[in-house]
Amino acid sequence: MKTQNFGYKKLYIDGQLVDAVSGEREDVICPATGEVIAQVAKAGKADAEKALISSQKGFKFWSKLSLEERTVWMLKLRDAILEKEDELRNAMVHEMGKTYAGSEEDILRLTEALEWYPNAMKNMREEQIPDYEGTHTHKMISKPAGVALAYLAWNFPLLNVGYKIGPALASGCSLIIKPSTLAPLSAYMVGEILHSINFPAGVVTILAGSSREVATPMTTSKIPAVITMIGSTQTGQRIIADSTTSIKKLGMELGGNAPFIVFEDADLDLALDLAIGLKFGNTGQICVAANRIFVHKSIYDKFLKAYVKRASELKIGFGIKENQDVFMGPLASRDARDRMFELIEDAVSKGATLEYGGKIPEELPEGGNWFQPTIVSGTTTEMKLFREEIFGPVAGVMPFDTDDEVLELANDTEFGLASYIFTNNNKRIERFTEDLEFGEIQINGVKYAIYLPHGGFKNSGLGHDCSHLALEDYLVKKRVTSAL
């Protein structure tokens, strides 16, 4: 199994590709082989300070450009990314283990965001407020908030960039992107693309480093007006606490614990197809993954048998372009793989049954973080599989009897991002749409798109990614009142 070496990648600060002030570099490890596939400049506190000052200047310039001028630059970046599409997709396969086919979504969402958000910004209308006494006119206008920080997860390296760079740039904000140190390669390559097209200095910055040396100094700084992130709830809570040195706008897409509810009248084949895709796609490393699968007791045995069969037929491997039939790659880290064993051991010790998987595939390289698609039946509320976001290819399945029972189980979580129900009963759909405590209710199917709002309740976050609602994270409102 051969890997590609991508060489050394520099930080992108103030429009330039630069080494870290300390000169430090960090290896990027391929999770399929354990081999070093690149080195990146490892930012420190001095680099973070440079990024903040540069972004202040970048904001002053960018926010004064017309939307039409900003659009020209954003489309120029989109076109340059599409020219490098194959290289960027190959980098994602190597840095975090997703399949080449799976990497298409990252490129699509990134380039869509650069095109869609200028139009969304153009379509924003000033809000006119009536004056009941007829003595004044009133309107609300939107202005860019300032410097924005974006802390990004590794599971969709460029999709996550797209979700932030689109609305930030369209609104007139400058943006500092801190990708995860686990998978920074493709984001650094975007920095190279920005440099190659002479994108205005300081408008976009890309750097990765430790939380202590980079994230904490930037979060506690009074320069940022916006902090946005995609990551775990624990990280989000820490960033919120650190941000209180000044009043900042916050937008956060955090952890998920999605219920996937299959009722007795569901289209079983459809539910099975999506239970495979939403659980094992991207090796389960998706915030909206089907985390807890509830199946009505009348079809439970039939569903479980078919689910095990389909999971056992999935091909695991290094999903490079030549291996188009690979469905599932490795987990992104060894710690993530070890956690799958812990979750299964906890469930089985509390009475669950391991139906399939739970092992490291023998035919794949020892250096990779491989794990079989795994199904555990008979999960209960006391198990970690029920309580925690799994973020891996382990599915916990449990039967239910009544609508009341499954609704209570579905809502029994601190998270509230995505949820899925499969039924043809309209009254039931109406009830669950009203009573499920999740930011997204997907009925008899699933769809995500740049124009569809993506956000959660409870500990799953603040604000929205995607859609026109994402722009609100980067805008402040002015009321303008004129006497008649």
XYZ file of C-alpha atoms in Angstrom:
484
model
C 0.000 0.000 0.000
C 1.857 3.056 -1.261
C 1.397 6.592 0.033
C 2.241 9.913 -1.564
C 4.539 12.489 0.025
C 3.233 16.039 -0.185
C 6.390 17.742 1.063
C 6.520 20.741 3.387
C 3.697 23.269 3.667
C 3.994 26.742 5.174
C 1.673 28.973 7.149
C -0.373 31.511 5.176
C -0.211 34.842 7.029
C -0.571 38.379 5.653
C -0.778 37.085 2.104
C 2.540 35.227 2.354
C 3.627 31.622 2.779
C 5.918 31.664 5.803
C 7.717 29.360 8.209
C 6.674 29.400 11.842
C 8.627 31.985 13.850
C 10.065 29.126 15.910
C 10.945 27.150 12.800
C 9.006 24.172 14.169
C 7.445 21.647 11.849
C 4.943 18.881 12.497
C 4.542 15.558 10.717
C 1.241 14.690 9.071
C 0.584 10.957 9.467
C -1.491 8.888 7.049
C -4.027 6.922 9.134
C -4.110 4.142 6.537
C -0.413 3.304 6.836
C 1.083 5.180 9.782
C 3.568 6.804 7.412
C 4.585 10.464 7.327
C 3.027 12.001 4.208
C 3.843 15.678 4.775
C 5.254 18.247 7.134
C 3.547 21.503 8.014
C 4.823 24.602 9.738
C 3.712 24.434 13.365
C 2.430 27.805 14.478
C 3.132 29.191 17.930
C 2.100 32.204 19.985
C 4.177 34.634 17.908
C 2.517 33.409 14.711
C -0.923 33.759 16.301
C -0.149 37.371 17.214
C 1.026 38.083 13.670
C -2.167 36.517 12.326
C -4.368 38.720 14.511
C -2.625 41.960 13.558
C -2.623 41.047 9.872
C -6.306 40.140 10.013
C -7.149 43.501 11.583
C -5.574 45.212 8.581
C -7.211 42.749 6.221
C -10.625 43.505 7.694
C -10.211 47.252 7.201
C -9.458 46.658 3.525
C -11.957 43.868 2.801
C -14.909 45.425 4.601
C -14.589 48.564 2.465
C -14.770 46.663 -0.817
C -18.125 46.487 -2.526
C -19.905 43.140 -2.553
C -19.254 42.987 -6.298
C -15.501 43.366 -5.703
C -15.508 40.722 -2.977
C -17.442 38.411 -5.279
C -14.787 38.674 -7.980
C -12.124 37.518 -5.542
C -14.269 34.710 -4.145
C -15.021 33.336 -7.596
C -11.356 33.607 -8.518
C -10.555 31.453 -5.488
C -13.313 28.987 -6.410
C -11.889 28.571 -9.910
C -8.344 28.104 -8.604
C -9.530 25.419 -6.166
C -11.299 23.548 -8.965
C -8.062 23.565 -10.961
C -6.372 21.797 -8.035
C -9.316 19.530 -7.215
C -7.565 16.208 -7.754
C -4.562 17.222 -5.633
C -6.768 18.481 -2.820
C -8.913 15.354 -2.809
C -5.828 13.148 -2.779
C -4.483 15.122 0.183
C -7.679 14.547 2.166
C -7.563 10.809 1.461
C -4.017 10.698 2.807
C -4.369 13.016 5.807
C -7.550 11.662 7.415
C -8.372 8.445 5.594
C -11.582 9.303 3.777
C -12.230 7.672 0.426
C -11.573 9.502 -2.836
C -15.286 9.318 -3.626
C -16.076 10.742 -0.203
C -13.709 13.673 -0.756
C -15.900 14.977 -3.578
C -18.356 16.448 -1.074
C -15.608 18.529 0.523
C -14.677 20.156 -2.784
C -18.314 20.608 -3.749
C -19.288 22.359 -0.516
C -16.194 24.569 -0.497
C -16.645 25.776 -4.063
C -20.427 26.082 -3.680
C -19.968 28.260 -0.616
C -17.644 30.638 -2.464
C -20.282 31.055 -5.180
C -23.509 30.868 -3.170
C -22.790 33.279 -0.322
C -22.156 36.394 -2.403
C -25.599 35.855 -3.932
C -27.124 35.265 -0.498
C -25.535 38.486 0.733
C -26.829 40.337 -2.312
C -30.339 39.077 -1.604
C -30.361 40.354 1.975
C -32.866 43.170 2.265
C -32.878 46.110 4.617
C -35.607 45.601 7.186
C -38.070 48.470 7.244
C -39.706 49.113 10.632
C -43.052 50.953 10.703
C -43.386 54.084 12.802
C -46.763 53.988 14.528
C -46.912 57.737 15.117
C -45.838 58.625 11.567
C -43.034 60.920 12.743
C -39.950 58.942 11.645
C -38.676 56.280 9.270
C -36.684 53.312 10.562
C -34.564 50.632 8.936
C -32.085 47.951 9.967
C -28.852 47.613 8.028
C -26.180 44.900 8.290
C -22.446 45.524 8.615
C -19.511 43.077 8.894
C -18.650 42.325 12.517
C -14.836 42.279 12.229
C -12.086 39.670 12.431
C -13.458 36.120 12.625
C -11.692 33.040 14.023
C -12.649 29.605 12.706
C -11.609 26.479 14.602
C -12.225 23.445 12.406
C -12.561 19.706 12.902
C -10.598 17.183 10.855
C -13.438 14.959 9.626
C -14.336 17.109 6.598
C -11.187 19.199 6.134
C -12.379 21.361 3.232
C -16.146 21.164 3.656
C -15.576 22.740 7.059
C -13.457 25.466 5.472
C -16.267 26.139 3.001
C -18.899 26.436 5.719
C -16.883 29.296 7.263
C -15.045 31.015 4.422
C -18.191 31.501 2.331
C -20.303 33.528 4.769
C -17.313 35.244 6.392
C -15.915 36.663 3.156
C -19.295 37.493 1.658
C -20.237 39.446 4.786
C -17.029 41.489 4.669
C -15.164 39.866 7.569
C -11.563 38.750 7.503
C -11.046 35.142 8.576
C -8.383 33.221 10.485
C -8.683 29.483 9.839
C -7.154 27.078 12.337
C -7.509 23.534 10.972
C -7.053 20.555 13.237
C -3.444 19.469 13.730
C -4.665 15.960 12.922
C -5.475 16.869 9.294
C -4.101 20.300 8.328
C -2.651 19.385 4.933
C -5.468 20.265 2.537
C -6.196 23.528 4.382
C -2.526 24.527 4.063
C -2.793 23.733 0.348
C -5.694 26.196 0.146
C -3.248 28.717 1.614
C -0.911 27.974 -1.290
C -3.789 28.559 -3.714
C -4.677 31.876 -2.060
C -1.051 32.937 -2.395
C -0.904 31.858 -6.031
C -3.808 34.128 -7.005
C -2.506 37.079 -4.934
C -5.581 37.143 -2.732
C -5.654 40.388 -0.705
C -3.280 40.172 2.256
C -4.707 39.562 5.700
C -8.200 38.689 4.516
C -7.694 34.942 4.983
C -5.102 33.385 7.290
C -4.365 29.666 7.702
C -2.284 28.259 10.542
C -2.292 25.196 12.773
C -0.664 24.596 16.119
C -1.387 23.526 19.667
C -4.422 24.882 21.479
C -2.224 26.357 24.200
C 0.110 28.157 21.799
C -2.362 29.221 19.101
C -6.034 28.871 20.005
C -5.868 30.249 23.536
C -3.965 33.447 22.622
C -6.318 34.116 19.711
C -9.486 33.317 21.664
C -8.495 35.488 24.624
C -7.417 38.371 22.382
C -9.733 41.378 22.138
C -9.152 41.620 18.365
C -11.605 38.934 17.143
C -15.237 39.976 16.884
C -16.451 36.489 15.897
C -15.455 33.001 16.975
C -16.910 30.137 14.997
C -16.059 26.473 15.167
C -16.880 22.912 14.204
C -15.827 20.405 16.819
C -16.625 18.722 20.099
C -18.869 20.131 22.790
C -15.991 19.999 25.283
C -13.809 22.150 23.021
C -16.683 24.538 22.429
C -17.229 25.007 26.146
C -13.542 25.762 26.660
C -13.517 28.309 23.829
C -16.636 30.029 25.176
C -14.956 30.344 28.584
C -11.716 31.693 27.104
C -13.534 34.189 24.860
C -14.914 36.314 27.688
C -12.071 38.849 27.637
C -14.367 40.802 25.299
C -17.873 40.477 23.911
C -17.643 38.294 20.823
C -20.219 36.743 18.526
C -20.195 32.946 18.761
C -21.248 30.349 16.199
C -20.626 26.706 17.025
C -21.527 23.365 15.487
C -20.724 20.866 18.215
C -21.348 17.230 19.102
C -24.290 15.114 18.033
C -26.118 12.000 19.235
C -28.641 11.498 16.454
C -31.604 9.158 16.940
C -32.481 7.065 13.880
C -36.045 5.826 14.419
C -37.553 3.103 12.235
C -41.272 2.543 12.770
C -43.236 -0.586 11.798
C -44.688 1.074 8.666
C -41.347 2.339 7.336
C -39.836 1.593 3.950
C -37.374 -0.942 5.341
C -34.959 -0.988 2.402
C -34.713 2.801 2.453
C -34.111 2.826 6.192
C -31.422 0.148 5.865
C -29.680 1.999 3.038
C -29.508 5.185 5.075
C -28.594 3.364 8.278
C -25.527 2.083 6.417
C -24.609 5.420 4.849
C -25.251 7.562 7.913
C -23.420 5.218 10.273
C -20.474 3.910 8.256
C -19.908 6.665 5.697
C -16.672 8.567 6.456
C -15.981 5.684 8.894
C -18.701 7.018 11.187
C -16.791 10.252 11.768
C -19.740 12.555 11.102
C -21.508 14.834 13.584
C -24.891 13.910 12.090
C -24.179 10.155 12.018
C -26.939 7.749 13.034
C -25.709 7.367 16.590
C -28.625 5.549 18.274
C -30.737 3.277 16.077
C -34.233 2.562 17.398
C -36.317 -0.084 15.589
C -39.918 -1.046 16.339
C -40.036 -4.471 17.993
C -42.304 -5.921 15.256
C -39.558 -5.489 12.628
C -36.514 -5.459 14.917
C -35.225 -8.971 14.143
C -35.724 -8.513 10.405
C -33.974 -5.156 10.419
C -31.069 -6.384 12.547
C -30.423 -9.428 10.352
C -30.453 -7.337 7.163
C -28.320 -4.617 8.757
C -25.636 -7.093 9.798
C -25.602 -8.600 6.305
C -25.157 -5.221 4.629
C -22.456 -4.123 7.055
C -20.524 -7.348 6.506
C -20.423 -6.662 2.763
C -18.798 -3.214 3.045
C -15.284 -3.027 1.638
C -12.666 -1.493 3.900
C -9.373 -0.118 2.612
C -7.190 2.792 1.619
C -9.607 4.813 -0.485
C -7.199 6.299 -3.009
C -8.461 7.147 -6.474
C -7.535 3.716 -7.825
C -9.633 1.965 -5.159
C -13.078 3.255 -6.092
C -14.880 0.253 -4.591
C -13.690 1.036 -1.049
C -16.577 2.233 1.126
C -14.837 2.774 4.455
C -11.328 3.882 5.300
C -9.419 3.902 8.596
C -10.245 5.966 11.643
C -8.321 9.216 11.732
C -6.202 8.345 14.784
C -5.085 5.428 16.914
C -6.813 6.951 19.948
C -10.094 7.022 18.014
C -9.717 3.339 17.147
C -8.884 2.381 20.728
C -12.028 4.174 21.876
C -14.173 1.885 19.688
C -12.942 -1.108 21.702
C -13.782 0.728 24.940
C -17.320 1.525 23.785
C -17.984 -2.068 22.741
C -16.498 -3.508 25.943
C -18.668 -1.184 28.034
C -21.824 -2.167 26.135
C -21.191 -5.913 26.233
C -20.332 -5.784 29.940
C -23.754 -4.208 30.543
C -25.703 -6.820 28.594
C -25.488 -5.848 24.921
C -24.648 -8.377 22.192
C -21.874 -7.933 19.637
C -23.637 -8.953 16.418
C -20.854 -8.225 13.951
C -17.384 -6.683 13.776
C -15.526 -5.300 16.742
C -12.162 -6.342 15.341
C -9.210 -5.018 13.366
C -9.316 -6.458 9.817
C -6.376 -8.822 9.420
C -5.808 -8.288 5.707
C -4.948 -4.573 5.999
C -1.600 -2.956 6.926
C -0.694 -3.022 10.620
C 0.225 0.648 10.637
C -3.304 1.787 9.809
C -6.122 2.627 12.203
C -8.469 0.016 10.759
C -11.676 -1.142 12.369
C -14.515 -3.281 11.099
C -18.020 -1.875 10.703
C -19.584 -3.025 13.945
C -23.147 -3.639 15.122
C -24.140 -4.038 18.758
C -27.715 -5.013 19.643
C -29.672 -4.534 22.817
C -28.140 -1.212 23.830
C -29.617 0.550 26.859
C -29.517 4.027 28.344
C -26.764 3.069 30.819
C -24.241 2.379 28.053
C -21.687 4.782 26.623
C -22.957 3.835 23.154
C -26.211 5.529 24.107
C -24.816 8.496 26.029
C -21.745 9.552 24.068
C -21.139 10.653 20.504
C -19.545 7.559 18.974
C -17.710 9.189 16.040
C -16.731 5.846 14.607
C -18.112 2.765 12.816
C -20.000 1.250 15.731
C -23.795 1.096 15.568
C -25.917 0.525 18.655
C -29.385 -0.887 17.881
C -32.277 -1.202 20.310
C -35.972 -2.167 20.011
C -38.900 -0.032 21.126
C -42.603 -0.677 21.602
C -44.567 2.576 21.652
C -44.285 6.071 20.218
C -44.141 7.539 23.714
C -41.273 5.247 24.643
C -39.085 6.018 21.635
C -39.741 9.753 21.823
C -38.544 9.784 25.421
C -35.473 7.717 24.494
C -34.630 9.897 21.509
C -34.733 13.090 23.581
C -32.779 11.536 26.468
C -29.467 13.173 25.531
C -27.560 16.386 26.167
C -27.174 16.821 22.409
C -29.669 18.030 19.813
C -28.236 18.218 16.307
C -29.766 15.834 13.755
C -32.562 13.263 13.992
C -34.101 10.820 11.519
C -37.513 9.165 11.451
C -38.997 6.624 9.054
C -42.773 6.272 8.989
C -45.740 6.902 6.700
C -48.106 7.902 9.507
C -48.852 11.612 9.080
C -50.108 12.148 12.617
C -46.960 10.531 13.964
C -44.800 12.696 11.694
C -46.592 15.804 12.965
C -46.071 14.801 16.572
C -42.402 13.888 16.253
C -41.662 16.993 14.217
C -43.065 19.037 17.092
C -41.613 17.083 20.012
C -38.148 15.888 18.935
C -35.594 18.203 20.586
C -33.217 18.488 17.647
C -32.267 21.248 15.243
C -32.877 18.986 12.248
C -35.719 16.528 11.709
C -35.227 14.399 8.581
C -38.258 12.325 7.544
C -38.021 9.279 5.231
C -34.789 10.502 3.707
C -31.812 12.787 4.196
C -30.563 15.910 2.468
C -27.795 18.391 3.196
C -26.994 21.360 0.965
C -25.308 24.747 1.201
C -28.703 26.464 1.133
C -30.248 24.359 3.941
C -29.755 25.521 7.563
C -27.580 23.270 9.720
C -27.685 23.835 13.476
C -28.527 22.235 16.778
C -30.206 22.541 20.162
C -28.836 22.083 23.684
C -25.109 21.175 23.781
C -24.940 20.783 20.009
C -24.163 24.398 19.345
C -25.085 27.992 18.620
C -26.118 29.558 15.328
C -26.096 27.851 11.953
C -23.789 26.681 9.224
C -25.101 26.801 5.661
C -28.052 28.852 4.347
C -28.583 32.580 4.720
C -28.712 32.088 8.493
C -24.935 31.521 8.581
C -24.403 35.129 7.486
C -25.921 36.324 10.768
C -22.887 35.017 12.673
C -20.664 37.505 10.836
C -22.939 40.557 10.733
C -23.945 43.230 13.209
C -27.130 45.286 12.904
C -27.597 49.040 12.902
C -30.910 50.799 13.381
C -31.145 53.941 11.294
C -33.927 56.347 12.300
C -34.690 59.555 10.401
C -37.122 62.250 11.455
C -39.705 63.234 8.857
